[in-house]
mmCIF file of C-alpha atoms in Angstrom:
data_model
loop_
_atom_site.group_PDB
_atom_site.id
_atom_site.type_symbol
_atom_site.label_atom_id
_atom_site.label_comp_id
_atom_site.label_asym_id
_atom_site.label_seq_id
_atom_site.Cartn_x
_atom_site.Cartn_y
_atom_site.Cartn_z
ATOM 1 C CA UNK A 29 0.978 -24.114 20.145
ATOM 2 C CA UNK A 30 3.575 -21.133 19.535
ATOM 3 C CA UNK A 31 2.918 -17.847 20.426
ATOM 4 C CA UNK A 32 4.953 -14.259 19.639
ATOM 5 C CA UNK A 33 5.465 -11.573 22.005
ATOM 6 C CA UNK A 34 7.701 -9.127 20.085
ATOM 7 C CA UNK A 35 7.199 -5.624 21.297
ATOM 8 C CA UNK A 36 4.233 -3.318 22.427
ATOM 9 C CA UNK A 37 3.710 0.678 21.554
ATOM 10 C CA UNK A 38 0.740 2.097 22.460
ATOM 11 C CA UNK A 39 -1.589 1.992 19.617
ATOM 12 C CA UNK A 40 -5.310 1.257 18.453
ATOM 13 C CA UNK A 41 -5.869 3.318 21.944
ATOM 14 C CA UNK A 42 -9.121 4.931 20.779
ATOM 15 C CA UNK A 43 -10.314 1.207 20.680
ATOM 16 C CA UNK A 44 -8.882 -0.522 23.848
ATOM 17 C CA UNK A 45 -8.930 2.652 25.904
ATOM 18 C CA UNK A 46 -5.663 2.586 27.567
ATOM 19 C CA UNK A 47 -2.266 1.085 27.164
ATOM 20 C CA UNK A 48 -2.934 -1.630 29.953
ATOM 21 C CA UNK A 49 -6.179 -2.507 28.225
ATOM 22 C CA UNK A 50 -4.356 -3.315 25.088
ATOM 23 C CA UNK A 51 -1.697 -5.285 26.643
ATOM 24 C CA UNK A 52 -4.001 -7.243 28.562
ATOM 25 C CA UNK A 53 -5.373 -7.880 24.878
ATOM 26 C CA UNK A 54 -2.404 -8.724 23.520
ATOM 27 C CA UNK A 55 -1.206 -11.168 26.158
ATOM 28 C CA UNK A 56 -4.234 -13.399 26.220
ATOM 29 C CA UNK A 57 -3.053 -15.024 22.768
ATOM 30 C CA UNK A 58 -0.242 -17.070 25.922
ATOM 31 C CA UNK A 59 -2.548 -16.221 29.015
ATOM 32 C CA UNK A 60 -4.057 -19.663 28.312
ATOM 33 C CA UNK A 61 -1.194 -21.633 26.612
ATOM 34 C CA UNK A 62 -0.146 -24.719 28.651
ATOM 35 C CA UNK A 63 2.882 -26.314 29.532
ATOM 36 C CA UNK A 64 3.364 -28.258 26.361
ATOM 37 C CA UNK A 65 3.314 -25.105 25.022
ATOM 38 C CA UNK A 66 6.117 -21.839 23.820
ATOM 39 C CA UNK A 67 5.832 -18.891 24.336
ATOM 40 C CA UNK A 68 8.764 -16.890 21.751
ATOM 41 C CA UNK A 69 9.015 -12.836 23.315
ATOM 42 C CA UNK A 70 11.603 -10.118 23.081
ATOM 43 C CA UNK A 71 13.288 -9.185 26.981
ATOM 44 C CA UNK A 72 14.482 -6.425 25.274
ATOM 45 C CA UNK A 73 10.991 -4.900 25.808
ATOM 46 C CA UNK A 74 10.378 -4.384 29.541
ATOM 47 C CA UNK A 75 6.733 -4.235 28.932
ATOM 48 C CA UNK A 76 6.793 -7.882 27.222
ATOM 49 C CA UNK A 77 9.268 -9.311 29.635
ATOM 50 C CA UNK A 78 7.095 -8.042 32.231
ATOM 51 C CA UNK A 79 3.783 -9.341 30.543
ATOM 52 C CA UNK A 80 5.521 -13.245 29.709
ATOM 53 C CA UNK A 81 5.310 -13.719 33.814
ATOM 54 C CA UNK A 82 1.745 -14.916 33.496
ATOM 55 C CA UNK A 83 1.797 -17.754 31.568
ATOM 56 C CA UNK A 84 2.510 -22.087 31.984
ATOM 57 C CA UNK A 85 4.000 -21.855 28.476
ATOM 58 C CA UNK A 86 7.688 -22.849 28.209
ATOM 59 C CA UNK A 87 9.071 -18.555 27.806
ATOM 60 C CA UNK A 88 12.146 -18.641 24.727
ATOM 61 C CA UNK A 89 13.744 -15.528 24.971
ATOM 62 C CA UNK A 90 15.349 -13.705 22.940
ATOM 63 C CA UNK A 91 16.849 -9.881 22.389
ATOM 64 C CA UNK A 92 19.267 -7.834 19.797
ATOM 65 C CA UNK A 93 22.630 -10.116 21.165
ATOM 66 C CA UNK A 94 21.589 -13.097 19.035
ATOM 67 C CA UNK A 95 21.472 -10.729 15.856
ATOM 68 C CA UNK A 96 24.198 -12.185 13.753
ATOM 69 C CA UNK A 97 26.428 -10.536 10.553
ATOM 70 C CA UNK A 98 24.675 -13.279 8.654
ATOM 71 C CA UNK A 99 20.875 -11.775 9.405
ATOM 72 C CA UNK A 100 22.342 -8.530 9.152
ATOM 73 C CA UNK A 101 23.292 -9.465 5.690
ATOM 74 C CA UNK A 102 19.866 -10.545 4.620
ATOM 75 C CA UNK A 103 18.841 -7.565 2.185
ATOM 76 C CA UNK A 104 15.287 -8.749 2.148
ATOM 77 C CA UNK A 105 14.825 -7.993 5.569
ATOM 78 C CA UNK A 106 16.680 -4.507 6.796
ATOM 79 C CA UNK A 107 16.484 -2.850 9.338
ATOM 80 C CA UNK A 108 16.750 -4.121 13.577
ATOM 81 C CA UNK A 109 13.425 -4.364 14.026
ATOM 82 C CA UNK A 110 13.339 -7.501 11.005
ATOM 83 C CA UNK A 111 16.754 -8.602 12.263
ATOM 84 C CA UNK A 112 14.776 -9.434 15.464
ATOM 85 C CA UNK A 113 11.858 -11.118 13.770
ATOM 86 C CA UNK A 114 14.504 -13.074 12.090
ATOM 87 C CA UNK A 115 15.815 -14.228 15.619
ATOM 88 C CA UNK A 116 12.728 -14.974 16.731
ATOM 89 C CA UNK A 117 12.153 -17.565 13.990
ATOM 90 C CA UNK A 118 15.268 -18.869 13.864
ATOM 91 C CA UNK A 119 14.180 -19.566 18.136
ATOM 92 C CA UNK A 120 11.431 -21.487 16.741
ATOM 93 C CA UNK A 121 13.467 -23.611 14.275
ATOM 94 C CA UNK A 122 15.920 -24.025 17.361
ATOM 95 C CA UNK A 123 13.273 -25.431 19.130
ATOM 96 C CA UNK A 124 12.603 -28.040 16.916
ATOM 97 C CA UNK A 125 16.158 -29.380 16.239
ATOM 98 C CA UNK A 126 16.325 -27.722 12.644
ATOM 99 C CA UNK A 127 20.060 -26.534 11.588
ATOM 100 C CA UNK A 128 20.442 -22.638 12.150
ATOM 101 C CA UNK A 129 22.795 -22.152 8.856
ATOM 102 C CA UNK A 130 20.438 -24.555 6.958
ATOM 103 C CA UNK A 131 17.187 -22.079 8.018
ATOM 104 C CA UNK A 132 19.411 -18.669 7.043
ATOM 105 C CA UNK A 133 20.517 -19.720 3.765
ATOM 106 C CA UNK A 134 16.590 -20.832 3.093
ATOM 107 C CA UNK A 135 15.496 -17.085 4.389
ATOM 108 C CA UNK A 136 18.075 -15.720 1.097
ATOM 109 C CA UNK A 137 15.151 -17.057 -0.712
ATOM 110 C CA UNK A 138 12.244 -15.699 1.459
ATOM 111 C CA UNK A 139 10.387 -12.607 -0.614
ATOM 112 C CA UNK A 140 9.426 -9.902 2.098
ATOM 113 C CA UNK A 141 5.373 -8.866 2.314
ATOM 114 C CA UNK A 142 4.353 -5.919 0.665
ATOM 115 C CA UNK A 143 4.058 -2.313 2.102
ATOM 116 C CA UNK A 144 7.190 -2.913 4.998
ATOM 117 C CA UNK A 145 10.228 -1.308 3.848
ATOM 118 C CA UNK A 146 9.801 -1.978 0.072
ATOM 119 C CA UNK A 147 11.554 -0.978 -2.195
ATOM 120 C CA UNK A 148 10.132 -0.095 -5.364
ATOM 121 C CA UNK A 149 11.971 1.193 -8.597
ATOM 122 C CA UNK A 150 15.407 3.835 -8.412
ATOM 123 C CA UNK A 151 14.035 6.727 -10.876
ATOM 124 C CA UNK A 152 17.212 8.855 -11.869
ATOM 125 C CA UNK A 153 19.182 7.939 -8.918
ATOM 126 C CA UNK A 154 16.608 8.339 -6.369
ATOM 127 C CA UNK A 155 15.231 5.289 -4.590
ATOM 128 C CA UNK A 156 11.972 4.937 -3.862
ATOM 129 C CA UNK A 157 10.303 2.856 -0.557
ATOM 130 C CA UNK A 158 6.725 1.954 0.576
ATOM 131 C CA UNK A 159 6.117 1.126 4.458
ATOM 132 C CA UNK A 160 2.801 1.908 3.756
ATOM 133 C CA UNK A 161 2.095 -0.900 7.171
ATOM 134 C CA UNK A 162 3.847 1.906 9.635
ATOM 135 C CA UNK A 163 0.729 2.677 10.785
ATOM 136 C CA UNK A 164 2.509 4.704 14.329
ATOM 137 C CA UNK A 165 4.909 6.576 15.136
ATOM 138 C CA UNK A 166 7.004 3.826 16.364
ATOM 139 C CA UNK A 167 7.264 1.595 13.047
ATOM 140 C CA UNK A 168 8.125 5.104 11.325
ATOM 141 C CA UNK A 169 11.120 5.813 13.872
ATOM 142 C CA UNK A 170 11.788 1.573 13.144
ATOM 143 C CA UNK A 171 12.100 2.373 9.542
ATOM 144 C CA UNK A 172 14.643 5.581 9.814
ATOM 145 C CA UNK A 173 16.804 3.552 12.089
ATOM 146 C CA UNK A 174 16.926 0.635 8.786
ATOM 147 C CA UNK A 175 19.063 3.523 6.308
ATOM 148 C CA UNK A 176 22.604 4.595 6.971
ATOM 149 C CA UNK A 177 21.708 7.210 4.982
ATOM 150 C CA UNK A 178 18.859 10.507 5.764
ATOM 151 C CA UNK A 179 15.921 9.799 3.394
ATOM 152 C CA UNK A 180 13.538 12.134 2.325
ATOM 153 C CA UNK A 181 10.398 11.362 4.647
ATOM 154 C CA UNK A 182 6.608 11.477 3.420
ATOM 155 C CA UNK A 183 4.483 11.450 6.080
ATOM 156 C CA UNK A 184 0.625 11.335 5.874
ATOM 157 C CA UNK A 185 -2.286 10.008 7.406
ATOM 158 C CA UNK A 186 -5.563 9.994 10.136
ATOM 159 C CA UNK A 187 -4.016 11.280 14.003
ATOM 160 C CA UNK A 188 -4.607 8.923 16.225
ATOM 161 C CA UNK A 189 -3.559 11.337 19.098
ATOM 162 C CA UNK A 190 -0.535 9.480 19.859
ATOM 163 C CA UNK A 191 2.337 11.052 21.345
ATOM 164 C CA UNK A 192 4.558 11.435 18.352
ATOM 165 C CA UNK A 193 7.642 13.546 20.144
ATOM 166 C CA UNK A 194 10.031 10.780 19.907
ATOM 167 C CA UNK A 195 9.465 10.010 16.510
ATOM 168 C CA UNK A 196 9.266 13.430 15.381
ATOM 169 C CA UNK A 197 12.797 14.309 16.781
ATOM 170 C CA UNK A 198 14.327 11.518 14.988
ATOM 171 C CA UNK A 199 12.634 12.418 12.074
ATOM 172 C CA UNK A 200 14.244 15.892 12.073
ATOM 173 C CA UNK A 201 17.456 14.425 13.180
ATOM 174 C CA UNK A 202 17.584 11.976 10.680
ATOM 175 C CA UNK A 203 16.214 13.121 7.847
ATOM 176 C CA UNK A 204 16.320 15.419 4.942
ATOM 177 C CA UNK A 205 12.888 17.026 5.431
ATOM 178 C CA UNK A 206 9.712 15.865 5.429
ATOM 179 C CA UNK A 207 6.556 15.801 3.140
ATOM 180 C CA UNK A 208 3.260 15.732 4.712
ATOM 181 C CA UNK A 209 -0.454 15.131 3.657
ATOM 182 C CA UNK A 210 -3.964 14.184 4.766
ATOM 183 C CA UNK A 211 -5.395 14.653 8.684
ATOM 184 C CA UNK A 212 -2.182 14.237 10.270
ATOM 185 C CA UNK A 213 -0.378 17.565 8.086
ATOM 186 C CA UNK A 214 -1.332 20.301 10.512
ATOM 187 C CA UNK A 215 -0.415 18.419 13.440
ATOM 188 C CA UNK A 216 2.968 17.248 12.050
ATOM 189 C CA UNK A 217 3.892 20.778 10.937
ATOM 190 C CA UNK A 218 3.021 22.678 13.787
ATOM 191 C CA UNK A 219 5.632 20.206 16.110
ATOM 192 C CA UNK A 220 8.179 19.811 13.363
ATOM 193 C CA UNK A 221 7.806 23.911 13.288
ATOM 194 C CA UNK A 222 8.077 24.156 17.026
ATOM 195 C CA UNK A 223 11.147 22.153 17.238
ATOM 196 C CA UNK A 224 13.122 22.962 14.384
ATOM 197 C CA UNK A 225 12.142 26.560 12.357
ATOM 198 C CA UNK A 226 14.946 25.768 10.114
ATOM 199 C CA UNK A 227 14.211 21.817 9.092
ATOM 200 C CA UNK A 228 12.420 21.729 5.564
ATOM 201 C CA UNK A 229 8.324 20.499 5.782
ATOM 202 C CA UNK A 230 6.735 21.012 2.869
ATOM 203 C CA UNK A 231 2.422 20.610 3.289
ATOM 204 C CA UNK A 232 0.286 19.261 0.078
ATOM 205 C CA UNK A 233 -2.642 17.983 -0.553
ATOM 206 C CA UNK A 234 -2.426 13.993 -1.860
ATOM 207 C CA UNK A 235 -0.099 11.508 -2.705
ATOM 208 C CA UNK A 236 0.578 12.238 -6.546
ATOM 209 C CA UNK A 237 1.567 15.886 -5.114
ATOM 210 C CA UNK A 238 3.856 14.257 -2.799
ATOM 211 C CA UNK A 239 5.605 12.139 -5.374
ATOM 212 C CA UNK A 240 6.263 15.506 -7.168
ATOM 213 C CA UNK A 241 7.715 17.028 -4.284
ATOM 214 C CA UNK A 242 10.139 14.177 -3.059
ATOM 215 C CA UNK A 243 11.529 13.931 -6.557
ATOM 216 C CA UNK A 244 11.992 17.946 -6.666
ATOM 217 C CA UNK A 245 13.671 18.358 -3.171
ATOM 218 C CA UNK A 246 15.926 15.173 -3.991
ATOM 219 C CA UNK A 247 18.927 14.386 -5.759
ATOM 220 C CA UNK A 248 20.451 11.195 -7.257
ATOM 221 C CA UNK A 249 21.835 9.034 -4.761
ATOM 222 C CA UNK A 250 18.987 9.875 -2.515
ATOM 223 C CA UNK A 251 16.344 7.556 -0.162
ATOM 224 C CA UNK A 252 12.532 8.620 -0.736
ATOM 225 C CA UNK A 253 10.669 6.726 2.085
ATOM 226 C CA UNK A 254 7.160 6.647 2.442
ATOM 227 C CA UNK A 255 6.343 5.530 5.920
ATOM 228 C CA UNK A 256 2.984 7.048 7.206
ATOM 229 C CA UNK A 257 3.463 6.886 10.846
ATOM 230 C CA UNK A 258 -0.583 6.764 11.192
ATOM 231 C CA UNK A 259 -3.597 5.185 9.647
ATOM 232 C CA UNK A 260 -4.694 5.567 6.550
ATOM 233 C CA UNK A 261 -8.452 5.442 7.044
ATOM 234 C CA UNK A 262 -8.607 9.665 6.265
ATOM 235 C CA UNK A 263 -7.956 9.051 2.275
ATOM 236 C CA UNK A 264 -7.464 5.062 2.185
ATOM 237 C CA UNK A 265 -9.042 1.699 2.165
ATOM 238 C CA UNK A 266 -6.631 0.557 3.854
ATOM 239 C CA UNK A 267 -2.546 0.285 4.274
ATOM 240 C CA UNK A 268 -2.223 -2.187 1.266
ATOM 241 C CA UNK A 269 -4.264 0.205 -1.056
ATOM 242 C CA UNK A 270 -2.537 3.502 -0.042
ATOM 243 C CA UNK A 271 0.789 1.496 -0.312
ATOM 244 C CA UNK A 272 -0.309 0.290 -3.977
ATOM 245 C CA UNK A 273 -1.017 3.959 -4.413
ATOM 246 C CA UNK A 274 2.092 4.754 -3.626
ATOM 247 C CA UNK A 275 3.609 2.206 -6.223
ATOM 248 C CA UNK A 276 1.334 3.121 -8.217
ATOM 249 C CA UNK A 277 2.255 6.892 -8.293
ATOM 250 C CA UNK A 278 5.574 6.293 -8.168
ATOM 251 C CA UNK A 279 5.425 4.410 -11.474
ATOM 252 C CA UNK A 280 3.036 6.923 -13.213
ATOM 253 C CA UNK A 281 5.701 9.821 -12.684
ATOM 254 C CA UNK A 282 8.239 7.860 -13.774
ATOM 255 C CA UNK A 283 6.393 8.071 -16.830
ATOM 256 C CA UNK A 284 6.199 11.608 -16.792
ATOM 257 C CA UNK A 285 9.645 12.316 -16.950
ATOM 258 C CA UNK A 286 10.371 10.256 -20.103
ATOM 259 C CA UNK A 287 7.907 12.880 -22.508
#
């Protein structure tokens, strides 16, 4: 049996309670692994290094030193956060005697899932992403740190009363402004506001008036990204249908601008 320790954030709290109560969740998928057993986790995260100590399993680590040019170069999977989920498979294939350059030129094949970091059509120069599946604050500050270039952010979504400073101050730092909708939109303009009166946040009501307003504040050669940071249970199913939404949307504008 393998199991995957990658990183913890706190999240789902209004479920588990507390942070501890979710990582004592989280670590029971190793808890009862034996010793014929691995356990793959990331020492960069204290928390999971910290969490691996209870376990027979034989612990793999790994952290952001084994991230190579050659993963760095795989365009289906930008960004340091897939560069280490890279390394963690290639651990696995390690493991089991498989060739390291055999596995990465088989990942230049791999097609990415849906809704993390995907990119969707360029419409006059603008390029369009979904990461619909950054359901926190942390996958949202994961996804700025995967452009050398300040998108244009939508944000939107249910609060979850996470503490959403971090991300928040990256976001005005590394952005070109933001775009907000749904339960979240007071909340995230009120702290943007706070911290920055002169960074542009522009409030509407739903996605197709989002879409509008990215493609108005942006210029060719410019990054719309839609990465939530929350849930998407206040106007959504789920993150796979406000993602196809979003592609959706996206596509139906396009339209828009050819009459």
């Amino acid at each position: 049996m393998w199991a995957f320790f990658l990183n913890i954030t706190p999240d789902h709290l209004s479920r588990h309670g507390t942070l501890e109560e979710y990582i004592e969740q989280k670590a029971k998928c190793f808890q009862n692994q034996g010793a014929q057993h691995f356990l793959i986790y990331n020492q960069n995260d204290s928390i999971v290094e910290d969490s691996c100590q209870d376990t027979l399993a034989e612990c793999v680590p790994f952290s952001d030193v084994d991230i190579t040019s050659e993963i760095t170069q795989l365009e289906q999977c930008p960004g340091k956060h897939n560069h280490l989920n890279v390394v963690a498979a290639l651990k696995v294939a390690e493991c089991l005697g498989y060739s390291i350059p055999s596995c990465l030129q088989h990942m230049k094949n791999f097609k990415a899932l849906k809704h993390r970091l995907e990119f969707i059509s360029e419409i006059e120069g603008r390029r369009f992403y979904n990461d619909s599946k950054a359901t926190n604050p942390e996958a949202t500050l994961q996804a700025l740190q995967s452009f050398s270039k300040k998108p244009l952010l939508i944000l939107c979504g249910e609060d979850k009363g996470l503490d959403m400073t971090e991300c928040l101050e990256a976001v005005i730092k590394g952005t070109q402004g933001v775009i907000v909708f749904g339960d979240i939109a007071p909340r995230i303009q009120e702290e943007c506001s706070a911290m920055s009166a002169s960074f542009t946040i522009a409030k509407v009501q739903t996605l197709s008036q989002a879409i509008d307003r990215s493609f108005k504040l942006s210029k060719p050669g410019d990054i719309i990204l839609f990465s939530p940071s929350s849930s998407s249970q206040d106007h959504f199913r789920s993150f796979e249908d406000r993602g196809n939404q979003f592609v959706t949307g996206v596509a139906e504008y396009a339209k828009t601008l050819l009459v």
